[in-house]
């Protein structure tokens, strides 16, 4: 019996794991050198990015993609594309945390190894071709984030965020594992391909159990991407966790969870009874409505961005409904744009709030356009992009997911998404009005952080370039998808 191990397939994820171990060992022997572990983490992300780029270009040029463990770990075009999103998100999260942690008294050396481990888990989820591999990646990603959410010691909000995320996360994992058990009991397979083939066998008579398993999978993964009604944790955890952790959760965790969700839906959901996909469509509609209406009444910018993240989970959910066709590429494109504009917005917040993350009420941003013009301009671009204003990345992302839903026959849901996008303009524009058209006697603080300002500039340039020149990234995704289809 031969063991199918292809080191090339999981080299990027393995690199993240190795550098996380190196950073942990360094933290043990040099506990005072917290920033040194950040540099180790950045080097690890750099190596993983190079390896991922090499695999992506090889697949693009030669049409060769790798898998390992009998197709249980797949390094194909979608997985590699999502890896890029995860790595860029982790890179920005480290830059945001670099000075923020020291300034807030949270600079402990184990922070960055935990971040690398969580990103490694997200990459495993993106490449999973098997339900057991999916759970493994999910737990690696989640366990580290549970700790990071409660990183601010002796702060009730942070402790509450960590406890809520942990308890609800365990509850969601139970749903996911029960769903996997039901799917295995019905089909006899854990691999996505095996499940799909079993469902297509003539005379298959266990659709009830398979459908129940599919609904439980939706519930388990729906928690991680903050789908309603499993979204309740998001506003409290996003608000209570340190802002650098919130930035990481908002981009990396969401990217990993959606990558896994897309592959599951594309692999065998079309073979399940329509009620499973209809359940998913209802959840997406609820997410769009609850996320955007909830954001309307928020006075805290950080909490508003938390509800905004729920709304954007709904927009990304539109791509799930057409995951077998254009939805995969649309979601990968959208997540890249979302990573840049969301990480950028949170980076600006870390420069303007105090060590306890207070001072993010919208009224406190009045007059920011005069007192801090660069930060005001950057935040304006990020908010307008999140709103879907043309010539910015968010606009193209929304067009792609709307098209994906319409092509799949969910025109009414796409119309609902467009309507909620119009509603969202209200809460995205409101902080901009305060920054440029309201006067305030309060002079907002601005922390000096070269790393965070570089993160803001990086995200700002990326958000604009993706909006003005969207074709290069989507072209690479399409080319990879065509080569994959032809294999």
CSV table of N, CA and C in Angstrom, one decimal, residues 151-292:
chain,number,residue,atom,x,y,z
A,151,UNK,N,-7.6,38.3,24.3
A,151,UNK,CA,-6.2,38.7,24.5
A,151,UNK,C,-6.0,39.8,25.6
A,152,UNK,N,-7.0,40.7,25.6
A,152,UNK,CA,-6.9,41.8,26.6
A,152,UNK,C,-7.3,41.3,28.0
A,153,UNK,N,-6.3,41.0,28.8
A,153,UNK,CA,-6.6,40.5,30.1
A,153,UNK,C,-7.2,41.5,31.0
A,154,UNK,N,-8.0,41.0,32.0
A,154,UNK,CA,-8.7,41.9,33.0
A,154,UNK,C,-9.6,42.9,32.3
A,155,UNK,N,-10.0,42.7,31.1
A,155,UNK,CA,-11.0,43.6,30.4
A,155,UNK,C,-12.3,42.7,30.2
A,156,UNK,N,-13.4,43.2,30.8
A,156,UNK,CA,-14.6,42.4,30.7
A,156,UNK,C,-15.0,42.1,29.3
A,157,UNK,N,-14.9,43.2,28.4
A,157,UNK,CA,-15.4,43.0,27.1
A,157,UNK,C,-14.6,42.0,26.3
A,158,UNK,N,-13.3,41.9,26.5
A,158,UNK,CA,-12.4,41.0,25.8
A,158,UNK,C,-12.7,39.6,26.3
A,159,UNK,N,-12.8,39.4,27.7
A,159,UNK,CA,-13.1,38.1,28.2
A,159,UNK,C,-14.4,37.6,27.8
A,160,UNK,N,-15.4,38.5,27.7
A,160,UNK,CA,-16.7,38.1,27.2
A,160,UNK,C,-16.7,37.7,25.8
A,161,UNK,N,-15.9,38.4,25.0
A,161,UNK,CA,-15.8,38.1,23.5
A,161,UNK,C,-15.2,36.7,23.4
A,162,UNK,N,-14.1,36.4,24.1
A,162,UNK,CA,-13.5,35.1,24.0
A,162,UNK,C,-14.4,34.0,24.4
A,163,UNK,N,-15.1,34.2,25.6
A,163,UNK,CA,-16.0,33.2,26.1
A,163,UNK,C,-17.2,32.9,25.1
A,164,UNK,N,-17.8,34.0,24.6
A,164,UNK,CA,-18.9,33.8,23.6
A,164,UNK,C,-18.4,33.1,22.4
A,165,UNK,N,-17.3,33.5,21.9
A,165,UNK,CA,-16.8,32.9,20.6
A,165,UNK,C,-16.5,31.4,20.9
A,166,UNK,N,-15.9,31.1,22.0
A,166,UNK,CA,-15.6,29.7,22.3
A,166,UNK,C,-16.8,28.9,22.5
A,167,UNK,N,-17.8,29.3,23.3
A,167,UNK,CA,-19.0,28.5,23.6
A,167,UNK,C,-19.8,28.3,22.3
A,168,UNK,N,-20.0,29.4,21.6
A,168,UNK,CA,-20.8,29.3,20.4
A,168,UNK,C,-20.1,28.5,19.3
A,169,UNK,N,-18.7,28.7,19.3
A,169,UNK,CA,-17.9,28.0,18.3
A,169,UNK,C,-18.0,26.5,18.5
A,170,UNK,N,-17.9,26.1,19.8
A,170,UNK,CA,-18.0,24.6,20.1
A,170,UNK,C,-19.4,24.1,19.7
A,171,UNK,N,-20.4,24.9,19.9
A,171,UNK,CA,-21.8,24.5,19.6
A,171,UNK,C,-21.9,24.3,18.0
A,172,UNK,N,-21.3,25.3,17.3
A,172,UNK,CA,-21.3,25.2,15.8
A,172,UNK,C,-20.5,24.0,15.3
A,173,UNK,N,-19.3,23.7,16.0
A,173,UNK,CA,-18.5,22.6,15.6
A,173,UNK,C,-19.3,21.3,15.8
A,174,UNK,N,-20.1,21.2,16.9
A,174,UNK,CA,-20.9,20.0,17.1
A,174,UNK,C,-21.9,19.8,16.0
A,175,UNK,N,-22.5,20.9,15.5
A,175,UNK,CA,-23.4,20.8,14.4
A,175,UNK,C,-22.7,20.3,13.1
A,176,UNK,N,-21.5,20.8,12.9
A,176,UNK,CA,-20.7,20.4,11.7
A,176,UNK,C,-20.3,19.0,11.8
A,177,UNK,N,-19.9,18.5,13.0
A,177,UNK,CA,-19.5,17.1,13.1
A,177,UNK,C,-20.7,16.2,13.0
A,178,UNK,N,-21.8,16.5,13.6
A,178,UNK,CA,-23.0,15.7,13.4
A,178,UNK,C,-23.4,15.7,12.0
A,179,UNK,N,-23.3,16.8,11.3
A,179,UNK,CA,-23.6,16.8,9.8
A,179,UNK,C,-22.7,15.9,9.1
A,180,UNK,N,-21.4,15.9,9.4
A,180,UNK,CA,-20.4,15.0,8.8
A,180,UNK,C,-20.8,13.5,9.0
A,181,UNK,N,-21.2,13.2,10.3
A,181,UNK,CA,-21.5,11.9,10.7
A,181,UNK,C,-22.8,11.4,9.9
A,182,UNK,N,-23.7,12.3,9.7
A,182,UNK,CA,-24.9,12.0,9.0
A,182,UNK,C,-24.6,11.7,7.5
A,183,UNK,N,-23.7,12.6,6.9
A,183,UNK,CA,-23.3,12.4,5.5
A,183,UNK,C,-22.6,11.1,5.3
A,184,UNK,N,-21.7,10.8,6.3
A,184,UNK,CA,-21.0,9.5,6.2
A,184,UNK,C,-21.9,8.3,6.3
A,185,UNK,N,-22.8,8.4,7.3
A,185,UNK,CA,-23.8,7.4,7.4
A,185,UNK,C,-24.6,7.1,6.2
A,186,UNK,N,-25.0,8.2,5.5
A,186,UNK,CA,-25.8,8.1,4.3
A,186,UNK,C,-25.0,7.6,3.1
A,187,UNK,N,-23.8,8.0,2.9
A,187,UNK,CA,-23.1,7.7,1.7
A,187,UNK,C,-21.9,6.8,1.9
A,188,UNK,N,-21.3,6.7,3.1
A,188,UNK,CA,-20.2,5.8,3.3
A,188,UNK,C,-18.9,6.5,3.0
A,189,UNK,N,-18.8,7.8,2.7
A,189,UNK,CA,-17.6,8.5,2.3
A,189,UNK,C,-17.4,9.7,3.1
A,190,UNK,N,-16.2,10.1,3.3
A,190,UNK,CA,-15.8,11.4,3.8
A,190,UNK,C,-15.3,12.4,2.7
A,191,UNK,N,-14.7,11.8,1.7
A,191,UNK,CA,-14.2,12.7,0.6
A,191,UNK,C,-15.4,13.3,-0.1
A,192,UNK,N,-15.2,14.6,-0.6
A,192,UNK,CA,-16.2,15.3,-1.3
A,192,UNK,C,-16.6,14.5,-2.6
A,193,UNK,N,-15.6,14.0,-3.3
A,193,UNK,CA,-15.9,13.3,-4.5
A,193,UNK,C,-16.6,12.0,-4.2
A,194,UNK,N,-16.3,11.3,-3.2
A,194,UNK,CA,-16.9,10.1,-2.8
A,194,UNK,C,-18.4,10.3,-2.4
A,195,UNK,N,-18.7,11.4,-1.7
A,195,UNK,CA,-20.0,11.8,-1.3
A,195,UNK,C,-20.8,12.1,-2.6
A,196,UNK,N,-20.3,12.9,-3.5
A,196,UNK,CA,-21.0,13.2,-4.7
A,196,UNK,C,-21.3,12.0,-5.5
A,197,UNK,N,-20.3,11.1,-5.7
A,197,UNK,CA,-20.6,9.9,-6.5
A,197,UNK,C,-21.6,9.0,-5.9
A,198,UNK,N,-21.6,8.9,-4.5
A,198,UNK,CA,-22.6,8.0,-3.9
A,198,UNK,C,-24.0,8.6,-4.0
A,199,UNK,N,-24.1,9.9,-4.0
A,199,UNK,CA,-25.5,10.5,-4.2
A,199,UNK,C,-26.0,10.3,-5.6
A,200,UNK,N,-25.1,10.1,-6.5
A,200,UNK,CA,-25.6,9.9,-7.9
A,200,UNK,C,-25.9,8.5,-8.3
A,201,UNK,N,-25.6,7.5,-7.4
A,201,UNK,CA,-25.8,6.1,-7.7
A,201,UNK,C,-27.3,5.9,-7.8
A,202,UNK,N,-27.7,5.2,-8.9
A,202,UNK,CA,-29.1,4.9,-9.1
A,202,UNK,C,-29.6,4.0,-8.0
A,203,UNK,N,-30.8,4.4,-7.5
A,203,UNK,CA,-31.4,3.7,-6.4
A,203,UNK,C,-31.0,4.1,-5.0
A,204,UNK,N,-30.2,5.2,-4.9
A,204,UNK,CA,-29.8,5.7,-3.6
A,204,UNK,C,-31.1,6.2,-2.8
A,205,UNK,N,-31.2,5.7,-1.6
A,205,UNK,CA,-32.5,5.9,-0.9
A,205,UNK,C,-32.3,6.5,0.5
A,206,UNK,N,-31.2,7.2,0.7
A,206,UNK,CA,-30.9,7.8,2.0
A,206,UNK,C,-30.8,9.3,1.9
A,207,UNK,N,-31.6,9.9,1.0
A,207,UNK,CA,-31.6,11.3,0.8
A,207,UNK,C,-32.0,12.1,2.0
A,208,UNK,N,-32.9,11.5,2.8
A,208,UNK,CA,-33.3,12.2,4.0
A,208,UNK,C,-32.1,12.5,5.0
A,209,UNK,N,-31.3,11.5,5.2
A,209,UNK,CA,-30.2,11.6,6.1
A,209,UNK,C,-29.1,12.5,5.5
A,210,UNK,N,-28.9,12.3,4.2
A,210,UNK,CA,-27.9,13.2,3.5
A,210,UNK,C,-28.4,14.6,3.5
A,211,UNK,N,-29.7,14.9,3.4
A,211,UNK,CA,-30.2,16.3,3.4
A,211,UNK,C,-30.0,16.8,4.8
A,212,UNK,N,-30.3,16.0,5.8
A,212,UNK,CA,-30.2,16.5,7.2
A,212,UNK,C,-28.7,16.8,7.5
A,213,UNK,N,-27.8,16.0,7.0
A,213,UNK,CA,-26.4,16.3,7.1
A,213,UNK,C,-26.0,17.5,6.4
A,214,UNK,N,-26.5,17.8,5.2
A,214,UNK,CA,-26.2,19.0,4.4
A,214,UNK,C,-26.7,20.2,5.2
A,215,UNK,N,-27.9,20.2,5.8
A,215,UNK,CA,-28.4,21.3,6.6
A,215,UNK,C,-27.5,21.6,7.8
A,216,UNK,N,-27.0,20.5,8.4
A,216,UNK,CA,-26.1,20.7,9.6
A,216,UNK,C,-24.8,21.3,9.2
A,217,UNK,N,-24.3,20.9,8.0
A,217,UNK,CA,-23.0,21.5,7.5
A,217,UNK,C,-23.2,22.9,7.2
A,218,UNK,N,-24.4,23.3,6.7
A,218,UNK,CA,-24.7,24.8,6.5
A,218,UNK,C,-24.6,25.5,7.8
A,219,UNK,N,-25.2,24.9,8.9
A,219,UNK,CA,-25.3,25.6,10.2
A,219,UNK,C,-23.9,25.7,10.8
A,220,UNK,N,-23.1,24.7,10.7
A,220,UNK,CA,-21.7,24.7,11.2
A,220,UNK,C,-20.8,25.7,10.5
A,221,UNK,N,-20.8,25.7,9.2
A,221,UNK,CA,-20.0,26.6,8.4
A,221,UNK,C,-20.7,28.0,8.5
A,222,UNK,N,-22.0,28.1,8.6
A,222,UNK,CA,-22.7,29.4,8.6
A,222,UNK,C,-22.3,30.2,9.8
A,223,UNK,N,-22.0,29.5,10.9
A,223,UNK,CA,-21.5,30.2,12.1
A,223,UNK,C,-20.2,30.9,11.8
A,224,UNK,N,-19.2,30.2,11.2
A,224,UNK,CA,-17.9,30.8,11.0
A,224,UNK,C,-18.0,32.0,10.0
A,225,UNK,N,-18.9,32.0,9.1
A,225,UNK,CA,-19.0,33.1,8.1
A,225,UNK,C,-20.0,34.1,8.6
A,226,UNK,N,-20.6,33.9,9.8
A,226,UNK,CA,-21.6,34.8,10.4
A,226,UNK,C,-22.8,35.0,9.5
A,227,UNK,N,-23.4,33.8,9.1
A,227,UNK,CA,-24.7,33.8,8.5
A,227,UNK,C,-25.8,33.9,9.6
A,228,UNK,N,-26.8,34.7,9.3
A,228,UNK,CA,-28.0,34.7,10.2
A,228,UNK,C,-28.7,33.3,10.1
A,229,UNK,N,-29.3,32.8,11.1
A,229,UNK,CA,-29.4,33.4,12.5
A,229,UNK,C,-28.2,33.0,13.4
A,230,UNK,N,-27.0,32.6,12.8
A,230,UNK,CA,-25.9,32.2,13.6
A,230,UNK,C,-24.9,33.3,13.7
A,231,UNK,N,-25.3,34.6,13.5
A,231,UNK,CA,-24.4,35.7,13.5
A,231,UNK,C,-24.3,36.4,14.8
A,232,UNK,N,-25.1,36.0,15.8
A,232,UNK,CA,-25.2,36.9,17.0
A,232,UNK,C,-23.8,37.1,17.7
A,233,UNK,N,-22.9,36.2,17.5
A,233,UNK,CA,-21.6,36.4,18.2
A,233,UNK,C,-20.8,37.5,17.6
A,234,UNK,N,-21.0,37.7,16.3
A,234,UNK,CA,-20.1,38.6,15.5
A,234,UNK,C,-20.0,40.0,16.1
A,235,UNK,N,-21.1,40.7,16.3
A,235,UNK,CA,-21.0,42.1,16.8
A,235,UNK,C,-20.3,42.2,18.2
A,236,UNK,N,-20.6,41.3,19.1
A,236,UNK,CA,-20.0,41.3,20.4
A,236,UNK,C,-18.5,40.9,20.4
A,237,UNK,N,-18.2,39.9,19.6
A,237,UNK,CA,-16.8,39.4,19.6
A,237,UNK,C,-15.9,40.4,18.8
A,238,UNK,N,-16.4,41.0,17.7
A,238,UNK,CA,-15.7,42.0,17.0
A,238,UNK,C,-15.4,43.2,17.8
A,239,UNK,N,-16.4,43.6,18.6
A,239,UNK,CA,-16.3,44.8,19.5
A,239,UNK,C,-15.4,44.5,20.7
A,240,UNK,N,-15.5,43.4,21.3
A,240,UNK,CA,-14.8,43.1,22.6
A,240,UNK,C,-13.4,42.7,22.3
A,241,UNK,N,-13.1,42.1,21.2
A,241,UNK,CA,-11.7,41.7,21.0
A,241,UNK,C,-10.8,42.9,20.6
A,242,UNK,N,-9.5,42.8,20.9
A,242,UNK,CA,-8.6,43.9,20.5
A,242,UNK,C,-8.8,44.1,19.0
A,243,UNK,N,-8.6,45.4,18.5
A,243,UNK,CA,-8.9,45.7,17.1
A,243,UNK,C,-8.0,45.0,16.2
A,244,UNK,N,-6.8,44.7,16.6
A,244,UNK,CA,-5.9,44.0,15.7
A,244,UNK,C,-6.4,42.5,15.5
A,245,UNK,N,-7.0,42.0,16.5
A,245,UNK,CA,-7.6,40.6,16.4
A,245,UNK,C,-8.8,40.7,15.5
A,246,UNK,N,-9.6,41.7,15.7
A,246,UNK,CA,-10.8,41.9,14.9
A,246,UNK,C,-10.5,42.0,13.4
A,247,UNK,N,-9.4,42.7,13.1
A,247,UNK,CA,-9.0,42.8,11.7
A,247,UNK,C,-8.6,41.4,11.2
A,248,UNK,N,-7.9,40.6,12.0
A,248,UNK,CA,-7.5,39.3,11.5
A,248,UNK,C,-8.8,38.4,11.3
A,249,UNK,N,-9.7,38.4,12.3
A,249,UNK,CA,-10.9,37.6,12.2
A,249,UNK,C,-11.7,38.0,11.0
A,250,UNK,N,-11.8,39.3,10.8
A,250,UNK,CA,-12.7,39.8,9.8
A,250,UNK,C,-12.3,39.4,8.4
A,251,UNK,N,-11.0,39.1,8.2
A,251,UNK,CA,-10.5,38.8,6.8
A,251,UNK,C,-10.0,37.4,6.7
A,252,UNK,N,-9.1,36.9,7.6
A,252,UNK,CA,-8.5,35.6,7.4
A,252,UNK,C,-9.5,34.5,7.8
A,253,UNK,N,-10.2,34.6,8.9
A,253,UNK,CA,-11.2,33.6,9.3
A,253,UNK,C,-12.3,33.5,8.3
A,254,UNK,N,-12.8,34.7,7.9
A,254,UNK,CA,-13.9,34.7,6.9
A,254,UNK,C,-13.4,34.1,5.6
A,255,UNK,N,-12.2,34.4,5.1
A,255,UNK,CA,-11.7,33.8,3.9
A,255,UNK,C,-11.6,32.3,3.9
A,256,UNK,N,-11.0,31.8,5.0
A,256,UNK,CA,-10.9,30.3,5.2
A,256,UNK,C,-12.2,29.6,5.2
A,257,UNK,N,-13.1,30.2,6.0
A,257,UNK,CA,-14.5,29.6,6.1
A,257,UNK,C,-15.2,29.6,4.8
A,258,UNK,N,-15.2,30.7,4.1
A,258,UNK,CA,-15.9,30.8,2.8
A,258,UNK,C,-15.2,29.8,1.8
A,259,UNK,N,-13.9,29.7,1.8
A,259,UNK,CA,-13.2,28.8,0.9
A,259,UNK,C,-13.7,27.4,1.1
A,260,UNK,N,-13.8,27.0,2.3
A,260,UNK,CA,-14.3,25.6,2.6
A,260,UNK,C,-15.8,25.5,2.2
A,261,UNK,N,-16.5,26.5,2.6
A,261,UNK,CA,-18.0,26.5,2.3
A,261,UNK,C,-18.2,26.3,0.7
A,262,UNK,N,-17.5,27.1,0.0
A,262,UNK,CA,-17.6,27.1,-1.5
A,262,UNK,C,-17.3,25.7,-2.1
A,263,UNK,N,-16.2,25.1,-1.6
A,263,UNK,CA,-15.9,23.8,-2.1
A,263,UNK,C,-16.9,22.7,-1.7
A,264,UNK,N,-17.4,22.8,-0.5
A,264,UNK,CA,-18.4,21.8,-0.1
A,264,UNK,C,-19.7,21.9,-1.0
A,265,UNK,N,-20.1,23.2,-1.1
A,265,UNK,CA,-21.3,23.4,-1.9
A,265,UNK,C,-21.1,23.0,-3.4
A,266,UNK,N,-20.0,23.3,-3.9
A,266,UNK,CA,-19.7,23.0,-5.3
A,266,UNK,C,-19.6,21.5,-5.6
A,267,UNK,N,-19.1,20.8,-4.6
A,267,UNK,CA,-18.8,19.3,-4.7
A,267,UNK,C,-20.0,18.4,-4.7
A,268,UNK,N,-20.9,18.6,-3.8
A,268,UNK,CA,-22.0,17.7,-3.7
A,268,UNK,C,-23.4,18.2,-3.4
A,269,UNK,N,-23.5,19.5,-3.1
A,269,UNK,CA,-24.8,20.1,-2.9
A,269,UNK,C,-25.8,20.0,-4.1
A,270,UNK,N,-25.3,20.1,-5.3
A,270,UNK,CA,-26.2,19.9,-6.4
A,270,UNK,C,-26.9,18.5,-6.5
A,271,UNK,N,-26.3,17.5,-5.8
A,271,UNK,CA,-26.8,16.2,-5.8
A,271,UNK,C,-27.8,16.0,-4.7
A,272,UNK,N,-27.9,16.9,-3.8
A,272,UNK,CA,-28.9,16.8,-2.7
A,272,UNK,C,-30.2,17.4,-3.1
A,273,UNK,N,-31.3,17.0,-2.4
A,273,UNK,CA,-32.6,17.6,-2.7
A,273,UNK,C,-32.6,19.1,-2.7
A,274,UNK,N,-33.4,19.8,-3.5
A,274,UNK,CA,-33.4,21.3,-3.5
A,274,UNK,C,-33.7,22.0,-2.2
A,275,UNK,N,-34.3,21.3,-1.2
A,275,UNK,CA,-34.6,21.9,0.0
A,275,UNK,C,-33.3,22.4,0.7
A,276,UNK,N,-32.2,21.7,0.5
A,276,UNK,CA,-30.9,22.1,1.2
A,276,UNK,C,-30.4,23.4,0.6
A,277,UNK,N,-30.4,23.6,-0.7
A,277,UNK,CA,-30.0,24.8,-1.3
A,277,UNK,C,-31.0,25.9,-1.0
A,278,UNK,N,-32.2,25.6,-0.9
A,278,UNK,CA,-33.3,26.6,-0.5
A,278,UNK,C,-33.1,27.1,0.9
A,279,UNK,N,-32.7,26.2,1.8
A,279,UNK,CA,-32.4,26.6,3.2
A,279,UNK,C,-31.2,27.6,3.2
A,280,UNK,N,-30.2,27.3,2.4
A,280,UNK,CA,-29.1,28.2,2.3
A,280,UNK,C,-29.5,29.6,1.7
A,281,UNK,N,-30.3,29.6,0.7
A,281,UNK,CA,-30.8,30.8,0.1
A,281,UNK,C,-31.6,31.7,1.2
A,282,UNK,N,-32.4,31.1,2.0
A,282,UNK,CA,-33.1,31.8,3.0
A,282,UNK,C,-32.2,32.4,4.0
A,283,UNK,N,-31.2,31.6,4.4
A,283,UNK,CA,-30.2,32.2,5.4
A,283,UNK,C,-29.4,33.4,4.8
A,284,UNK,N,-29.1,33.3,3.5
A,284,UNK,CA,-28.4,34.4,2.8
A,284,UNK,C,-29.3,35.6,2.8
A,285,UNK,N,-30.6,35.5,2.6
A,285,UNK,CA,-31.5,36.6,2.6
A,285,UNK,C,-31.6,37.2,4.0
A,286,UNK,N,-31.7,36.4,5.0
A,286,UNK,CA,-31.8,36.9,6.4
A,286,UNK,C,-30.5,37.6,6.7
A,287,UNK,N,-29.4,37.1,6.3
A,287,UNK,CA,-28.1,37.7,6.6
A,287,UNK,C,-28.0,39.1,5.9
A,288,UNK,N,-28.4,39.2,4.7
A,288,UNK,CA,-28.4,40.5,4.0
A,288,UNK,C,-29.2,41.6,4.8
A,289,UNK,N,-30.4,41.2,5.2
A,289,UNK,CA,-31.3,42.1,5.8
A,289,UNK,C,-30.9,42.4,7.3
A,290,UNK,N,-30.6,41.4,8.1
A,290,UNK,CA,-30.2,41.7,9.5
A,290,UNK,C,-28.9,42.4,9.6
A,291,UNK,N,-27.9,42.0,8.7
A,291,UNK,CA,-26.6,42.7,8.8
A,291,UNK,C,-26.7,44.2,8.5
A,292,UNK,N,-27.4,44.5,7.4
A,292,UNK,CA,-27.4,45.9,7.0
A,292,UNK,C,-28.3,46.7,7.8
